PDB file of C-alpha atoms and ligand atoms in Angstrom:
ATOM      1  CA  MET A 219       0.000   0.000   0.000  1.00 97.00           C
ATOM      2  CA  ILE A 220       1.080   3.585  -0.619  1.00 98.00           C
ATOM      3  CA  LYS A 221       1.015   5.956   2.323  1.00 98.00           C
ATOM      4  CA  TYR A 222       1.526   9.721   2.222  1.00 98.00           C
ATOM      5  CA  LEU A 223       3.679  11.696   4.660  1.00 98.00           C
ATOM      6  CA  THR A 224       4.219  15.442   5.081  1.00 98.00           C
ATOM      7  CA  ALA A 225       7.314  15.177   7.306  1.00 98.00           C
ATOM      8  CA  VAL A 226      10.840  13.982   6.581  1.00 97.00           C
ATOM      9  CA  GLU A 227      12.109  13.089  10.064  1.00 97.00           C
ATOM     10  CA  THR A 228      11.713   9.324   9.686  1.00 96.00           C
ATOM     11  CA  ILE A 229      13.264   9.197   6.189  1.00 97.00           C
ATOM     12  CA  LYS A 230      16.824   7.924   5.643  1.00 97.00           C
ATOM     13  CA  THR A 231      18.953   8.334   2.501  1.00 98.00           C
ATOM     14  CA  ASP A 232      18.630   4.546   1.945  1.00 98.00           C
ATOM     15  CA  ASN A 233      14.899   5.160   1.344  1.00 98.00           C
ATOM     16  CA  LEU A 234      15.524   7.784  -1.361  1.00 98.00           C
ATOM     17  CA  ASN A 235      17.034   5.880  -4.299  1.00 98.00           C
ATOM     18  CA  GLY A 236      16.151   6.107  -7.982  1.00 98.00           C
ATOM     19  CA  PHE A 237      14.989   9.714  -8.349  1.00 98.00           C
ATOM     20  CA  PHE A 238      15.966  12.339 -10.954  1.00 98.00           C
ATOM     21  CA  VAL A 239      15.498   9.829 -13.778  1.00 98.00           C
ATOM     22  CA  GLY A 240      17.140  10.994 -16.998  1.00 97.00           C
ATOM     23  CA  TRP A 241      19.220  13.752 -15.408  1.00 96.00           C
ATOM     24  CA  PRO A 242      22.816  13.703 -16.759  1.00 92.00           C
ATOM     25  CA  THR A 243      24.155  14.274 -13.219  1.00 94.00           C
ATOM     26  CA  PRO A 244      21.356  13.234 -10.845  1.00 96.00           C
ATOM     27  CA  PRO A 245      21.492  14.689  -7.327  1.00 97.00           C
ATOM     28  CA  SER A 246      22.430  11.970  -4.797  1.00 97.00           C
ATOM     29  CA  PRO A 247      20.021  10.578  -2.156  1.00 98.00           C
ATOM     30  CA  ASP A 248      21.930  12.752   0.372  1.00 98.00           C
ATOM     31  CA  LYS A 249      21.163  15.853  -1.673  1.00 98.00           C
ATOM     32  CA  LEU A 250      17.524  14.815  -2.038  1.00 98.00           C
ATOM     33  CA  LEU A 251      17.256  14.433   1.745  1.00 98.00           C
ATOM     34  CA  GLU A 252      18.732  17.945   2.113  1.00 98.00           C
ATOM     35  CA  ILE A 253      16.202  19.309  -0.402  1.00 98.00           C
ATOM     36  CA  LEU A 254      13.338  17.717   1.526  1.00 98.00           C
ATOM     37  CA  GLN A 255      14.658  18.947   4.884  1.00 98.00           C
ATOM     38  CA  ASN A 256      15.036  22.529   3.597  1.00 98.00           C
ATOM     39  CA  SER A 257      11.692  22.744   1.807  1.00 98.00           C
ATOM     40  CA  TYR A 258       8.763  24.726   3.174  1.00 98.00           C
ATOM     41  CA  LYS A 259       6.354  21.829   2.563  1.00 98.00           C
ATOM     42  CA  ILE A 260       6.788  18.305   1.272  1.00 98.00           C
ATOM     43  CA  VAL A 261       4.527  15.386   0.508  1.00 99.00           C
ATOM     44  CA  LEU A 262       6.110  11.948   0.219  1.00 98.00           C
ATOM     45  CA  ALA A 263       4.565   8.791  -1.232  1.00 98.00           C
ATOM     46  CA  ILE A 264       5.933   5.712   0.532  1.00 98.00           C
ATOM     47  CA  ASP A 265       5.580   2.052  -0.392  1.00 98.00           C
ATOM     48  CA  ASP A 266       4.838   0.590   3.024  1.00 97.00           C
ATOM     49  CA  SER A 267       6.076  -2.859   1.965  1.00 98.00           C
ATOM     50  CA  THR A 268       9.638  -1.433   1.680  1.00 97.00           C
ATOM     51  CA  ASP A 269       9.450   1.925   3.505  1.00 97.00           C
ATOM     52  CA  ASN A 270      11.005   3.455   0.393  1.00 98.00           C
ATOM     53  CA  VAL A 271       9.939   6.855  -0.885  1.00 98.00           C
ATOM     54  CA  ILE A 272       8.524   6.229  -4.380  1.00 98.00           C
ATOM     55  CA  GLY A 273       7.278   9.728  -5.114  1.00 99.00           C
ATOM     56  CA  PHE A 274       7.664  13.226  -3.765  1.00 99.00           C
ATOM     57  CA  ILE A 275       6.668  16.849  -4.260  1.00 99.00           C
ATOM     58  CA  ASN A 276       8.197  19.853  -2.521  1.00 99.00           C
ATOM     59  CA  ALA A 277       7.488  23.569  -2.192  1.00 99.00           C
ATOM     60  CA  ILE A 278       9.563  26.565  -1.177  1.00 98.00           C
ATOM     61  CA  SER A 279       7.942  29.806  -0.024  1.00 98.00           C
ATOM     62  CA  ASP A 280       8.163  33.411   1.228  1.00 98.00           C
ATOM     63  CA  LYS A 281       5.551  32.293   3.782  1.00 98.00           C
ATOM     64  CA  THR A 282       3.391  35.338   2.971  1.00 98.00           C
ATOM     65  CA  LEU A 283       2.002  35.330  -0.558  1.00 98.00           C
ATOM     66  CA  SER A 284       3.867  32.917  -2.759  1.00 98.00           C
ATOM     67  CA  ALA A 285       5.054  29.352  -3.043  1.00 98.00           C
ATOM     68  CA  TYR A 286       6.997  27.590  -5.779  1.00 98.00           C
ATOM     69  CA  ILE A 287       6.981  23.874  -6.549  1.00 98.00           C
ATOM     70  CA  PRO A 288      10.463  22.901  -7.802  1.00 98.00           C
ATOM     71  CA  PHE A 289      10.068  19.110  -7.947  1.00 98.00           C
ATOM     72  CA  LEU A 290       7.447  16.443  -8.511  1.00 98.00           C
ATOM     73  CA  GLU A 291       8.538  12.911  -9.360  1.00 98.00           C
ATOM     74  CA  VAL A 292       7.119   9.412  -9.133  1.00 99.00           C
ATOM     75  CA  LEU A 293       9.483   6.470  -9.737  1.00 98.00           C
ATOM     76  CA  PRO A 294       8.831   4.805 -13.134  1.00 98.00           C
ATOM     77  CA  ASP A 295       7.512   1.505 -11.663  1.00 98.00           C
ATOM     78  CA  TYR A 296       4.857   3.416  -9.725  1.00 98.00           C
ATOM     79  CA  GLN A 297       3.694   5.873 -12.403  1.00 98.00           C
ATOM     80  CA  LYS A 298       0.173   5.971 -13.898  1.00 98.00           C
ATOM     81  CA  GLN A 299      -1.475   4.763 -10.703  1.00 98.00           C
ATOM     82  CA  GLY A 300      -2.690   8.169  -9.530  1.00 98.00           C
ATOM     83  CA  ILE A 301       0.229   8.785  -7.148  1.00 99.00           C
ATOM     84  CA  GLY A 302       1.438  11.953  -8.917  1.00 98.00           C
ATOM     85  CA  SER A 303      -2.100  13.360  -8.845  1.00 98.00           C
ATOM     86  CA  GLU A 304      -2.423  12.571  -5.136  1.00 98.00           C
ATOM     87  CA  LEU A 305       0.893  14.339  -4.436  1.00 99.00           C
ATOM     88  CA  VAL A 306      -0.227  17.474  -6.319  1.00 99.00           C
ATOM     89  CA  LYS A 307      -3.651  17.497  -4.607  1.00 98.00           C
ATOM     90  CA  SER A 308      -2.096  17.100  -1.155  1.00 98.00           C
ATOM     91  CA  MET A 309       0.452  19.835  -1.824  1.00 99.00           C
ATOM     92  CA  LEU A 310      -2.260  22.249  -3.015  1.00 98.00           C
ATOM     93  CA  GLU A 311      -4.097  21.619   0.253  1.00 98.00           C
ATOM     94  CA  GLU A 312      -0.886  22.385   2.170  1.00 98.00           C
ATOM     95  CA  LEU A 313      -0.497  25.644   0.179  1.00 98.00           C
ATOM     96  CA  GLN A 314      -4.117  26.767   0.115  1.00 98.00           C
ATOM     97  CA  GLU A 315      -3.478  30.055   1.984  1.00 98.00           C
ATOM     98  CA  PHE A 316      -1.143  31.444  -0.692  1.00 98.00           C
ATOM     99  CA  TYR A 317      -1.905  33.930  -3.461  1.00 98.00           C
ATOM    100  CA  MET A 318       0.617  32.507  -5.975  1.00 98.00           C
ATOM    101  CA  ILE A 319       1.576  28.878  -6.505  1.00 98.00           C
ATOM    102  CA  ASP A 320       3.991  28.567  -9.424  1.00 98.00           C
ATOM    103  CA  LEU A 321       5.879  25.781 -11.133  1.00 98.00           C
ATOM    104  CA  CYS A 322       7.717  25.184 -14.411  1.00 98.00           C
ATOM    105  CA  CYS A 323       7.095  22.086 -16.494  1.00 97.00           C
ATOM    106  CA  ASP A 324       7.518  20.652 -19.969  1.00 95.00           C
ATOM    107  CA  ILE A 325       4.682  21.562 -22.298  1.00 96.00           C
ATOM    108  CA  GLU A 326       3.570  17.883 -22.421  1.00 97.00           C
ATOM    109  CA  LEU A 327       2.519  18.171 -18.793  1.00 98.00           C
ATOM    110  CA  ASN A 328       0.213  21.168 -19.283  1.00 97.00           C
ATOM    111  CA  GLU A 329      -2.872  18.941 -19.430  1.00 98.00           C
ATOM    112  CA  PHE A 330      -1.812  17.057 -16.283  1.00 98.00           C
ATOM    113  CA  TYR A 331      -1.534  20.298 -14.316  1.00 98.00           C
ATOM    114  CA  ARG A 332      -4.705  21.790 -15.812  1.00 98.00           C
ATOM    115  CA  LYS A 333      -6.656  19.085 -13.907  1.00 98.00           C
ATOM    116  CA  PHE A 334      -5.592  20.874 -10.716  1.00 98.00           C
ATOM    117  CA  ASN A 335      -6.521  24.376 -12.010  1.00 98.00           C
ATOM    118  CA  PHE A 336      -3.017  25.438 -12.964  1.00 98.00           C
ATOM    119  CA  SER A 337      -2.965  27.654 -16.042  1.00 98.00           C
ATOM    120  CA  HIS A 338      -0.224  28.050 -18.614  1.00 96.00           C
ATOM    121  CA  ALA A 339       2.044  31.098 -18.178  1.00 96.00           C
ATOM    122  CA  ASN A 340       5.282  32.391 -19.613  1.00 95.00           C
ATOM    123  CA  ALA A 341       8.420  31.831 -17.492  1.00 96.00           C
ATOM    124  CA  GLN A 342      12.081  32.892 -17.411  1.00 97.00           C
ATOM    125  CA  ILE A 343      14.668  30.445 -16.096  1.00 97.00           C
ATOM    126  CA  ILE A 344      18.431  30.042 -15.591  1.00 97.00           C
ATOM    127  CA  LYS A 345      20.006  26.618 -15.136  1.00 95.00           C
ATOM    128  CA  ASN A 346      23.618  26.574 -13.909  1.00 95.00           C
ATOM    129  CA  PHE A 347      24.427  22.954 -14.712  1.00 93.00           C
ATOM    130  CA  GLN A 348      27.903  23.206 -13.162  1.00 94.00           C
ATOM    131  CA  ASN A 349      26.244  23.670  -9.744  1.00 94.00           C
ATOM    132  CA  LEU A 350      24.768  20.160  -9.980  1.00 92.00           C
ATOM    133  CA  LEU A 351      28.302  18.796  -9.635  1.00 85.00           C
ATOM    134  CA  LYS A 352      28.951  20.422  -6.235  1.00 78.00           C
TER     135      LYS A 352
HETATM  136  C1  COA B  66       4.532  13.642 -13.998  1.00 75.01           C
HETATM  137  C2  COA B  66       4.497  12.470 -13.005  1.00 75.01           C
HETATM  138  C3  COA B  66       4.870  12.970 -11.622  1.00 75.01           C
HETATM  139  C4  COA B  66       3.077  11.905 -12.979  1.00 75.01           C
HETATM  140  O1  COA B  66       3.041  10.887 -11.978  1.00 75.01           O
HETATM  141  P1  COA B  66       1.995   9.692 -12.045  1.00 75.01           P
HETATM  142  O2  COA B  66       1.990   9.025 -10.718  1.00 75.01           O
HETATM  143  O3  COA B  66       2.245   8.842 -13.235  1.00 75.01           O
HETATM  144  O4  COA B  66       0.664  10.538 -12.262  1.00 75.01           O
HETATM  145  P2  COA B  66      -0.840  10.015 -12.288  1.00 75.01           P
HETATM  146  O5  COA B  66      -0.886   8.522 -12.339  1.00 75.01           O
HETATM  147  O6  COA B  66      -1.571  10.710 -11.215  1.00 75.01           O
HETATM  148  O7  COA B  66      -1.315  10.618 -13.653  1.00 75.01           O
HETATM  149  C5  COA B  66      -0.734  10.143 -14.879  1.00 75.01           C
HETATM  150  C6  COA B  66      -0.861  11.251 -15.873  1.00 75.01           C
HETATM  151  O8  COA B  66       0.376  11.949 -15.960  1.00 75.01           O
HETATM  152  C7  COA B  66       0.424  12.619 -17.200  1.00 75.01           C
HETATM  153  N1  COA B  66       1.793  12.484 -17.725  1.00 75.01           N
HETATM  154  C8  COA B  66       2.851  11.979 -17.089  1.00 75.01           C
HETATM  155  N2  COA B  66       3.963  12.089 -17.843  1.00 75.01           N
HETATM  156  C9  COA B  66       3.578  12.655 -18.978  1.00 75.01           C
HETATM  157  C10 COA B  66       4.270  13.054 -20.145  1.00 75.01           C
HETATM  158  N3  COA B  66       5.593  12.870 -20.295  1.00 75.01           N
HETATM  159  N4  COA B  66       3.564  13.643 -21.132  1.00 75.01           N
HETATM  160  C11 COA B  66       2.237  13.829 -21.013  1.00 75.01           C
HETATM  161  N5  COA B  66       1.543  13.500 -19.913  1.00 75.01           N
HETATM  162  C12 COA B  66       2.197  12.916 -18.916  1.00 75.01           C
HETATM  163  C13 COA B  66      -0.660  12.030 -18.045  1.00 75.01           C
HETATM  164  O9  COA B  66      -1.693  12.995 -18.050  1.00 75.01           O
HETATM  165  C14 COA B  66      -1.106  10.793 -17.295  1.00 75.01           C
HETATM  166  O10 COA B  66      -2.436  10.570 -17.552  1.00 75.01           O
HETATM  167  P3  COA B  66      -2.885   9.146 -18.171  1.00 75.01           P
HETATM  168  O11 COA B  66      -2.677   8.156 -17.046  1.00 75.01           O
HETATM  169  O12 COA B  66      -4.296   9.401 -18.494  1.00 75.01           O
HETATM  170  O13 COA B  66      -1.995   8.896 -19.350  1.00 75.01           O
HETATM  171  C15 COA B  66       5.457  11.313 -13.442  1.00 75.01           C
HETATM  172  O14 COA B  66       5.156  10.971 -14.784  1.00 75.01           O
HETATM  173  C16 COA B  66       6.919  11.657 -13.347  1.00 75.01           C
HETATM  174  O15 COA B  66       7.533  11.526 -12.275  1.00 75.01           O
HETATM  175  N6  COA B  66       7.527  12.100 -14.450  1.00 75.01           N
HETATM  176  C17 COA B  66       8.957  12.422 -14.468  1.00 75.01           C
HETATM  177  C18 COA B  66       9.265  13.702 -13.718  1.00 75.01           C
HETATM  178  C19 COA B  66       8.416  14.873 -14.164  1.00 75.01           C
HETATM  179  O16 COA B  66       8.178  15.107 -15.363  1.00 75.01           O
HETATM  180  N7  COA B  66       7.945  15.632 -13.167  1.00 75.01           N
HETATM  181  C20 COA B  66       7.168  16.823 -13.365  1.00 75.01           C
HETATM  182  C21 COA B  66       8.074  17.993 -13.203  1.00 75.01           C
HETATM  183  S1  COA B  66       7.184  19.515 -13.434  1.00 75.01           S
END
């Protein structure tokens, strides 16, 4: 069964393998734990037969008006079972007091996010790939 958690305290790096699929230099499980610990809100999907995290979403925030969702990922073996949708729904509940909730995604995912009332907007981004190696 999949359970959902909004706290990271019980999670160990051993439970955080396999994420950042397709990234040329994927952040390590240690880095992912740091990301989760430093986020404003997180929702984790956990396979309770292994205690492994199999999906996560995080948000950072100014804690006044705006929140940004940098990451959403479900491990390939667990995709298309509604887990990603559950993570987005739970995160939107966590962030319901904010004026702005922003994220960037590939255009293919526009329809996925539209189901949760996100609308398409223009964005400006910088990616310093060398900082992934630190
Ligand atoms: C996007 C993602 C989190 C969805 O997780 P999931 O658990 O499979 O989501 P759900 O089962 O709730 O919904 C599946 C829906 O995702 C959408 N989807 C996922 N990947 C897609 C893609 N590459 N192109 C188009 N739609 C996609 C589809 O609408 C799909 O609907 P369908 O089942 O009717 O085909 C997952 O595919 C993933 O981790 N992808 C890699 C990382 C990523 O792209 N993250 C988003 C960053 S903004």
